[in-house]
C-alpha cells in the first residue's frame, strides 16, 4: 500500500484512538453541539438587539456617535464572523469526542479552530477597546489616575491580543502542521502553554475592565444606595468575568487533553458568553444615575459636567456664574428636553416657545399688561376669600378623610381659574378636578420621555400621555366656552386672549392658542403649594421665626380681616417667603445656551472655565441658592437676610427664583402674591407643632419640587380635635380603608387617633391637627401641626411653642390627646417609626427605644457602623461557609474512613449548631452582645484547625459539632449587634450583608476546587488511603486559618461597644447614653442625648439596691423565661413569632436535606452519566456558588422596592426556591442538574438575604437575642432531622428533592400571613 492510499485510509478512520471498550460511532455520536447552537444563537440575538438599540439611541435620539460606537459596531461584525466559524467547526466535529469523528473532518475542524483562535484575539481587542473608550468619555474629564489606568489597560490588552494572534497564526512550521498534526513533519510551540496564557490575560483584563468603573463610582459623593445601584449596573460585567474564568478552566483542560474536538468546543462556548456580556449597553443607565446625583454635586461645585447618553451636560451651582449666564447679551434661554415634550400639550405657548418663534412675542405683548404687580394686586380679595372657603369647608364637610396636599392643589386651581379666567369652579369640595390629575401625569411623563427611545414612548406611554393632554385641553376649552356663554365686562387674562390684538403686528390669538395659554397658567402656578408647605417646615424648625412674624402681623392686623395694604407692609413675612424660595427651589432651575453665532469656546469666570459654543448649561437653583461665597450658613433658615438693606445688597444672581430676563416666569407676581397671602393667613390663624423634631426635609418632583407622599386628614366629627395619618401609597390607602371599616378595636379605643372616648370639655375655638409628610417640598416623615383657627372677636389662643429639640420630645400631639394616640403599623415611611405596633411591646421600652432610634439616626451612618458592617459580615460568612465546608469534605472523609452512614457528619454539625444557637442566642440577652460577638468566630477557628488532624470519623464528627457551637451563634448575635447600631435609613444594609454569605460560599468552593479536586480520592475509588486523601485536611487548615484571621480582626483591631438598647433594656440608662456618645465620637460627631431624655419615660421609682445581696438577686432573676414570654405577650406578636419560627423550621429541614448533600448527590448522580469525577464535582460547586453573589444583591434591592418589601421578596424567593428544586428532578444529564442547582442557589441566596434581615427587625431589642435564638433553634432542630432522614432514605432518587421543594413552597405561603412589614421602619 502506497503512502497516498495509507493516508486516504487513515482519513476515513477515527481522529483519535478510543478509550478501552469504546467503539467509534461516526453515525450518531454523543455530542454537546446543542449547547453550542443554543449559546451561539442566544449570543447572536442578544448582541444584535443591544447593538441595534444603541445605534437607534445614538442616531435617532442623541444624534451623536462616538469613537466607541464605531468600534462596537466593528466588534459586532467580528463577532458574527467568529460565530460563523464556530458553526463551521461544529459541522466538522466540534462538540463531539474525537474518536467519533473521522480524521478528515478533524483536519477540517483544526483549520476552523485555528481561525477561531486568531479571530478571538481580535474580537477581544476591539470589544475591550470599545469598553475602555466609553470609560474615557464617562469617567475621565482630565488626565487623572483613571486616565492612565484606562490607557494602560487599553495598550496592555491591545498588545497582548496582537501578540497572541501572531502566535496562534504561526505556532507551527509549516503552518499546515497546526491542523495536520503528526501526518506531516515540522515543529510547533507548545499549544497548551499558549492557550492557557491567553486565557489568563483575557480573564485579567476582564476583571480590570470590571473594576475600573467601580473605583470611580465609589469615590463619588453619592448616597450609599445610589453607589450600590450604579455598581450593580457595571456589575453586569461580572458575568463576563465568570465566563472568562470558565474559559480559562476549559483551556487548562485542553492543554492536557488529546480529545481536542470535544474540549476545544467548550473554550468556544465560554468565549461566546464572555464577549456577549461585553456588548451590554450600560451607558444609558449610568448616565441617568449620574444625572440624579447632579443636585447633590451642585451643592459643592460652582460648575461641573456629566455625560448622559453620549451628551455632555454642564451644571452651574454658583451665584457668580449664574449672574454671568443671565447676561442676555451673551446667553439666552434654551428650550429642550422635557419642555419640548410638554409642547405636545401647549404647543408654542409663552412657557414652551422656541426663541425663533414669533408667537412668543405676540403672546407676551398681549398678556404681559394683565400680569403686572398692580393688576395682580386686584386679585387679592379672590385669593383671601377662596382660602376662607377652604377652611370653612373643613369645618362643615361630612367627609371623614381629606388629602392635605390635594386640598392645596384644589385651592391653587380654584384661585387661578377664578382670577385669570373669571370662572368659579367650586372645586374645593366634591370630586377632584380632572385637570389636577392630568397636569400631574403629563408633566411627570414629559420629564421621563427624553430618557427613552421614541418608539418606546409611542408604544407603551403614548396613549396615557395623549389622554392627559386631552384632559388638560378639555379644561381649557370649558373655560373658554363658559366665557362665551357668560359674557362679562371683566378685563382679565382670558379677555385679553380673546379680544386684544398685538400692538406691533395686529395679530390676535386664535382659539387653539388661547387653549394653549389657559393650560400653561395652572402648570406654572403649581409650585406655589409646594413652597407654602416648605415654608411651614422651616418655620417649625425655627420657632423663633414664627414668633417674630407674629410680632409683625398681630399689631398690624389684629382681629380684623387681612387686607392688601397689610400684606404689602409685612416685610418680615416677605423675607420668610424669599428665604423659602432660596432653600426650597420649588422650580429646580432653568436652561441657558450661548447666543447663536458665538465663535470658539465660551469663557466663564474670567477665563477660569470654558465651554463649547453650542453647549447647553443648566442653572441648578438648589446649588446657586446655597453658594457659601454669598450666603453665610447657607443651609440655615434666616429670613433676616432677605429683608430690607440685607436683601438689596445680595447679587442679582442670588435672586433668580423665577428665571431670568425676557423669558422670566410670566406669572411670577401672581405666584408671589399667592404664596405670601396663604402663608400670612396661616401664621395669623393657625398654630403649629412638630411631633418629630428630628425629621429632615427631603425633596423630589418633576417640573417642580413637590411632596413625595400623600397626606391625609382624618376628621373625627365626634371630637373637637381632628387627627391626621400619613398614608404612603395607594396600596396602604386600601388597607387603611378596610381597617376603618372594622370600627373600634376594643372598648374606648379607636384605630384612628381621636378623643371620642374622653370626657368632652368646652372649647371656644376649632382645632385642626395636621400631619404632613413634608417630602419633596414636604418630605416623607411626620410633622404634626396643631392648628387653632381663631374666630373674629375671639382672644387669640395659641398652643405652646414647639417641643424641645431634645430626644425626649417624642410625644405625638398635645398632652391632652396622647392617651388616645394609636400608631397603626405599616403606613408610615418614616425611618424612626417602629416596626411593631404599640400594643405589641412594653410602652416604656418603646418610648425609650424611640429616643435611642432618634439618637442613632442623628449620628447617622459613619465610620463605626461601616467598620461594624465588615466585621458582622465575617459572621454572615462564617454561618454559610462552615456548613458548606462540612458538605464539601463529606465525600473524601467518608472515603478515607470507609463510613457508610455519611450523613452522620452533618448530624453532628447540626447538633452543634442547635446548641450554639440556644446558648449564644439566649445568652446574649443575659450577659450581653459583646462577649458573644468576640468569641463565636474564635471557637470556630480553633476547632476547625484542630479538626484537620482527625484520626477517624468519630473525631471529625466531634470537632464538627464543636466548631458548629461557634457558628450557631453568629447570626443570632451579629444581626442583633448590627441592627441596634444601625440608623433606620440604612436598615437595608442588613440584607446587603448577605453578600458576605454568598462570597463565603464562593471562597469555600474556590479553595476546595484545587485542594479537594486534585488531592483527594475519586468517588469511584475502591481504596483510599490518608496519603492519597490529604486534600480535605489542607482544606480544613486553610478555612480554619481564614476564620482565625476574622477572629483577630474582631478581637484585636476593633472595639465593640455594648448595645445601647440592650443596656437600656437592663435598666442601665446611663451606660446606654455613654455608648451613644462614644459612637458619635468615633463618627466625628456630637450627640444631644442626655440621661434625662431616657429617664423622662420611667414609671415610678426606678431605684435599685446597690449592695452585694441585691446584685446577686438581680443576677439570679435574669435566668428566667421573661424574654420568651415577651415574644408571646400579645396575640399579634405571638402569631408573628410562631409563624416566623415555622418558616425557619421548614427551611431548616429543606435546606440541609438537599443542599448540604449537594456534592455527594452530584457525584453519585453524575457518576450515572459517566462524569462524576472529583474535579467535576467541585467545579460544579464553584459554578453554583458564583450565582449566590447576584442573589444577595438582588435581595438588597427587592427589600426596599415599594409594593414588594421584605414580605414580598421573601415569599417570592422562597417559593421559587422550591420550584427550582422540583424542576431539578427533570434533569437527564449532570449538566442539566447543574443548571437547576444554579437557579436554586440564586433564589435561595435571595431568600436568605431577606430572611436574615427581616427576622431580627420584628423582635424588640431587649428580646431580640432570644427571638433570634428561637428561630435559629427551630431551624437547627429540623436541620438535625435532615441527616437522620437521609441515613435511611435513598439519596439516589428524587425523594429528598420533592420533600425539600414542598417545604420551601409551604414556607413561602406562610410568609404572606406574617403581620408585620418592616420596610421603611426602624427596629425597636
PDB file of C-alpha atoms in Angstrom, residues 267-409:
ATOM      1  CA  UNK A 267     -13.470  27.105  25.072  1.00  0.00           C
ATOM      2  CA  UNK A 268     -15.520  28.369  22.123  1.00  0.00           C
ATOM      3  CA  UNK A 269     -18.801  28.341  24.101  1.00  0.00           C
ATOM      4  CA  UNK A 270     -17.377  30.228  27.106  1.00  0.00           C
ATOM      5  CA  UNK A 271     -15.735  32.732  24.761  1.00  0.00           C
ATOM      6  CA  UNK A 272     -19.136  33.397  23.143  1.00  0.00           C
ATOM      7  CA  UNK A 273     -20.720  34.078  26.510  1.00  0.00           C
ATOM      8  CA  UNK A 274     -17.797  36.221  27.651  1.00  0.00           C
ATOM      9  CA  UNK A 275     -17.871  38.539  24.642  1.00  0.00           C
ATOM     10  CA  UNK A 276     -21.667  38.778  24.575  1.00  0.00           C
ATOM     11  CA  UNK A 277     -21.789  40.257  28.085  1.00  0.00           C
ATOM     12  CA  UNK A 278     -19.390  42.984  26.955  1.00  0.00           C
ATOM     13  CA  UNK A 279     -21.891  44.266  24.370  1.00  0.00           C
ATOM     14  CA  UNK A 280     -24.354  45.219  27.119  1.00  0.00           C
ATOM     15  CA  UNK A 281     -25.025  48.976  26.925  1.00  0.00           C
ATOM     16  CA  UNK A 282     -24.636  50.338  30.448  1.00  0.00           C
ATOM     17  CA  UNK A 283     -24.205  53.945  29.381  1.00  0.00           C
ATOM     18  CA  UNK A 284     -27.856  54.988  29.488  1.00  0.00           C
ATOM     19  CA  UNK A 285     -28.489  53.695  32.976  1.00  0.00           C
ATOM     20  CA  UNK A 286     -25.205  55.072  34.257  1.00  0.00           C
ATOM     21  CA  UNK A 287     -25.948  58.463  32.749  1.00  0.00           C
ATOM     22  CA  UNK A 288     -29.310  58.621  34.470  1.00  0.00           C
ATOM     23  CA  UNK A 289     -27.701  57.675  37.770  1.00  0.00           C
ATOM     24  CA  UNK A 290     -25.168  60.444  37.421  1.00  0.00           C
ATOM     25  CA  UNK A 291     -27.898  62.894  36.445  1.00  0.00           C
ATOM     26  CA  UNK A 292     -29.826  62.044  39.581  1.00  0.00           C
ATOM     27  CA  UNK A 293     -26.715  62.855  41.572  1.00  0.00           C
ATOM     28  CA  UNK A 294     -26.359  66.238  39.889  1.00  0.00           C
ATOM     29  CA  UNK A 295     -28.254  68.159  42.501  1.00  0.00           C
ATOM     30  CA  UNK A 296     -26.069  66.844  45.306  1.00  0.00           C
ATOM     31  CA  UNK A 297     -22.878  67.740  43.466  1.00  0.00           C
ATOM     32  CA  UNK A 298     -24.238  71.161  42.599  1.00  0.00           C
ATOM     33  CA  UNK A 299     -24.251  71.973  46.275  1.00  0.00           C
ATOM     34  CA  UNK A 300     -20.495  71.716  46.381  1.00  0.00           C
ATOM     35  CA  UNK A 301     -19.297  72.664  42.881  1.00  0.00           C
ATOM     36  CA  UNK A 302     -19.681  76.021  41.162  1.00  0.00           C
ATOM     37  CA  UNK A 303     -19.711  74.296  37.767  1.00  0.00           C
ATOM     38  CA  UNK A 304     -19.402  70.664  36.690  1.00  0.00           C
ATOM     39  CA  UNK A 305     -20.327  68.402  33.801  1.00  0.00           C
ATOM     40  CA  UNK A 306     -21.610  64.879  33.304  1.00  0.00           C
ATOM     41  CA  UNK A 307     -22.271  62.731  30.251  1.00  0.00           C
ATOM     42  CA  UNK A 308     -25.727  61.257  29.659  1.00  0.00           C
ATOM     43  CA  UNK A 309     -26.479  59.066  26.645  1.00  0.00           C
ATOM     44  CA  UNK A 310     -23.411  60.457  24.928  1.00  0.00           C
ATOM     45  CA  UNK A 311     -24.327  64.115  25.527  1.00  0.00           C
ATOM     46  CA  UNK A 312     -22.323  66.405  27.764  1.00  0.00           C
ATOM     47  CA  UNK A 313     -24.385  68.446  30.216  1.00  0.00           C
ATOM     48  CA  UNK A 314     -22.965  71.358  32.212  1.00  0.00           C
ATOM     49  CA  UNK A 315     -24.440  72.261  35.594  1.00  0.00           C
ATOM     50  CA  UNK A 316     -23.903  75.597  37.322  1.00  0.00           C
ATOM     51  CA  UNK A 317     -24.141  75.928  41.089  1.00  0.00           C
ATOM     52  CA  UNK A 318     -22.646  79.330  41.970  1.00  0.00           C
ATOM     53  CA  UNK A 319     -24.149  82.807  42.166  1.00  0.00           C
ATOM     54  CA  UNK A 320     -21.311  84.466  40.246  1.00  0.00           C
ATOM     55  CA  UNK A 321     -21.505  82.170  37.219  1.00  0.00           C
ATOM     56  CA  UNK A 322     -25.306  82.215  37.357  1.00  0.00           C
ATOM     57  CA  UNK A 323     -25.249  86.005  37.170  1.00  0.00           C
ATOM     58  CA  UNK A 324     -22.817  85.850  34.261  1.00  0.00           C
ATOM     59  CA  UNK A 325     -25.023  83.387  32.388  1.00  0.00           C
ATOM     60  CA  UNK A 326     -28.006  85.688  32.881  1.00  0.00           C
ATOM     61  CA  UNK A 327     -26.355  88.309  30.677  1.00  0.00           C
ATOM     62  CA  UNK A 328     -28.776  88.366  27.732  1.00  0.00           C
ATOM     63  CA  UNK A 329     -26.130  89.914  25.515  1.00  0.00           C
ATOM     64  CA  UNK A 330     -24.250  86.600  25.610  1.00  0.00           C
ATOM     65  CA  UNK A 331     -26.786  83.919  26.552  1.00  0.00           C
ATOM     66  CA  UNK A 332     -30.448  83.044  26.137  1.00  0.00           C
ATOM     67  CA  UNK A 333     -32.979  80.540  27.469  1.00  0.00           C
ATOM     68  CA  UNK A 334     -32.651  77.071  25.979  1.00  0.00           C
ATOM     69  CA  UNK A 335     -35.880  75.220  25.232  1.00  0.00           C
ATOM     70  CA  UNK A 336     -35.190  71.498  25.227  1.00  0.00           C
ATOM     71  CA  UNK A 337     -35.743  68.169  26.926  1.00  0.00           C
ATOM     72  CA  UNK A 338     -38.971  67.968  28.961  1.00  0.00           C
ATOM     73  CA  UNK A 339     -40.093  71.451  27.881  1.00  0.00           C
ATOM     74  CA  UNK A 340     -40.081  70.263  24.282  1.00  0.00           C
ATOM     75  CA  UNK A 341     -42.136  67.237  25.288  1.00  0.00           C
ATOM     76  CA  UNK A 342     -44.812  69.346  27.020  1.00  0.00           C
ATOM     77  CA  UNK A 343     -45.227  71.275  23.753  1.00  0.00           C
ATOM     78  CA  UNK A 344     -47.419  68.339  22.768  1.00  0.00           C
ATOM     79  CA  UNK A 345     -49.985  69.815  25.168  1.00  0.00           C
ATOM     80  CA  UNK A 346     -49.386  73.575  24.931  1.00  0.00           C
ATOM     81  CA  UNK A 347     -47.517  73.995  21.623  1.00  0.00           C
ATOM     82  CA  UNK A 348     -45.745  77.362  21.223  1.00  0.00           C
ATOM     83  CA  UNK A 349     -47.094  78.989  24.390  1.00  0.00           C
ATOM     84  CA  UNK A 350     -45.223  81.535  26.493  1.00  0.00           C
ATOM     85  CA  UNK A 351     -43.591  78.777  28.525  1.00  0.00           C
ATOM     86  CA  UNK A 352     -42.500  76.498  25.676  1.00  0.00           C
ATOM     87  CA  UNK A 353     -41.959  78.683  22.607  1.00  0.00           C
ATOM     88  CA  UNK A 354     -38.602  78.440  20.875  1.00  0.00           C
ATOM     89  CA  UNK A 355     -36.531  81.574  20.641  1.00  0.00           C
ATOM     90  CA  UNK A 356     -37.037  81.862  16.894  1.00  0.00           C
ATOM     91  CA  UNK A 357     -40.842  81.556  17.043  1.00  0.00           C
ATOM     92  CA  UNK A 358     -42.698  84.845  16.560  1.00  0.00           C
ATOM     93  CA  UNK A 359     -45.606  83.565  18.616  1.00  0.00           C
ATOM     94  CA  UNK A 360     -43.785  84.245  21.880  1.00  0.00           C
ATOM     95  CA  UNK A 361     -43.534  87.980  21.215  1.00  0.00           C
ATOM     96  CA  UNK A 362     -47.168  88.205  20.148  1.00  0.00           C
ATOM     97  CA  UNK A 363     -48.443  86.342  23.211  1.00  0.00           C
ATOM     98  CA  UNK A 364     -46.180  88.297  25.533  1.00  0.00           C
ATOM     99  CA  UNK A 365     -47.241  91.710  24.290  1.00  0.00           C
ATOM    100  CA  UNK A 366     -50.928  90.789  24.584  1.00  0.00           C
ATOM    101  CA  UNK A 367     -50.815  89.192  28.033  1.00  0.00           C
ATOM    102  CA  UNK A 368     -47.995  90.971  29.895  1.00  0.00           C
ATOM    103  CA  UNK A 369     -50.082  94.041  30.818  1.00  0.00           C
ATOM    104  CA  UNK A 370     -52.522  91.737  32.662  1.00  0.00           C
ATOM    105  CA  UNK A 371     -49.857  90.292  34.999  1.00  0.00           C
ATOM    106  CA  UNK A 372     -48.134  93.398  36.336  1.00  0.00           C
ATOM    107  CA  UNK A 373     -47.896  93.814  40.131  1.00  0.00           C
ATOM    108  CA  UNK A 374     -50.672  96.414  40.108  1.00  0.00           C
ATOM    109  CA  UNK A 375     -53.103  94.198  38.202  1.00  0.00           C
ATOM    110  CA  UNK A 376     -52.241  91.109  40.256  1.00  0.00           C
ATOM    111  CA  UNK A 377     -52.965  93.084  43.452  1.00  0.00           C
ATOM    112  CA  UNK A 378     -56.565  93.370  42.308  1.00  0.00           C
ATOM    113  CA  UNK A 379     -56.907  89.607  42.782  1.00  0.00           C
ATOM    114  CA  UNK A 380     -56.108  89.805  46.495  1.00  0.00           C
ATOM    115  CA  UNK A 381     -59.734  89.562  47.633  1.00  0.00           C
ATOM    116  CA  UNK A 382     -60.305  86.449  45.469  1.00  0.00           C
ATOM    117  CA  UNK A 383     -57.234  84.779  46.969  1.00  0.00           C
ATOM    118  CA  UNK A 384     -58.277  85.584  50.529  1.00  0.00           C
ATOM    119  CA  UNK A 385     -61.905  84.569  50.044  1.00  0.00           C
ATOM    120  CA  UNK A 386     -61.043  81.256  48.363  1.00  0.00           C
ATOM    121  CA  UNK A 387     -58.786  80.390  51.278  1.00  0.00           C
ATOM    122  CA  UNK A 388     -61.643  81.197  53.630  1.00  0.00           C
ATOM    123  CA  UNK A 389     -63.911  78.882  51.680  1.00  0.00           C
ATOM    124  CA  UNK A 390     -61.397  76.072  52.082  1.00  0.00           C
ATOM    125  CA  UNK A 391     -61.206  76.405  55.862  1.00  0.00           C
ATOM    126  CA  UNK A 392     -64.978  76.700  56.036  1.00  0.00           C
ATOM    127  CA  UNK A 393     -65.261  73.502  54.019  1.00  0.00           C
ATOM    128  CA  UNK A 394     -63.045  71.723  56.521  1.00  0.00           C
ATOM    129  CA  UNK A 395     -65.380  72.814  59.290  1.00  0.00           C
ATOM    130  CA  UNK A 396     -68.595  71.780  57.571  1.00  0.00           C
ATOM    131  CA  UNK A 397     -67.551  68.814  55.414  1.00  0.00           C
ATOM    132  CA  UNK A 398     -69.195  65.450  56.000  1.00  0.00           C
ATOM    133  CA  UNK A 399     -66.092  63.671  54.727  1.00  0.00           C
ATOM    134  CA  UNK A 400     -64.032  61.800  57.301  1.00  0.00           C
ATOM    135  CA  UNK A 401     -60.800  61.972  55.324  1.00  0.00           C
ATOM    136  CA  UNK A 402     -59.277  64.534  53.003  1.00  0.00           C
ATOM    137  CA  UNK A 403     -55.818  64.897  51.482  1.00  0.00           C
ATOM    138  CA  UNK A 404     -53.950  67.981  52.683  1.00  0.00           C
ATOM    139  CA  UNK A 405     -51.792  68.272  49.566  1.00  0.00           C
ATOM    140  CA  UNK A 406     -54.806  67.695  47.341  1.00  0.00           C
ATOM    141  CA  UNK A 407     -56.555  70.470  49.232  1.00  0.00           C
ATOM    142  CA  UNK A 408     -53.761  72.923  48.435  1.00  0.00           C
ATOM    143  CA  UNK A 409     -53.772  71.878  44.785  1.00  0.00           C
TER     144      UNK A 409
END
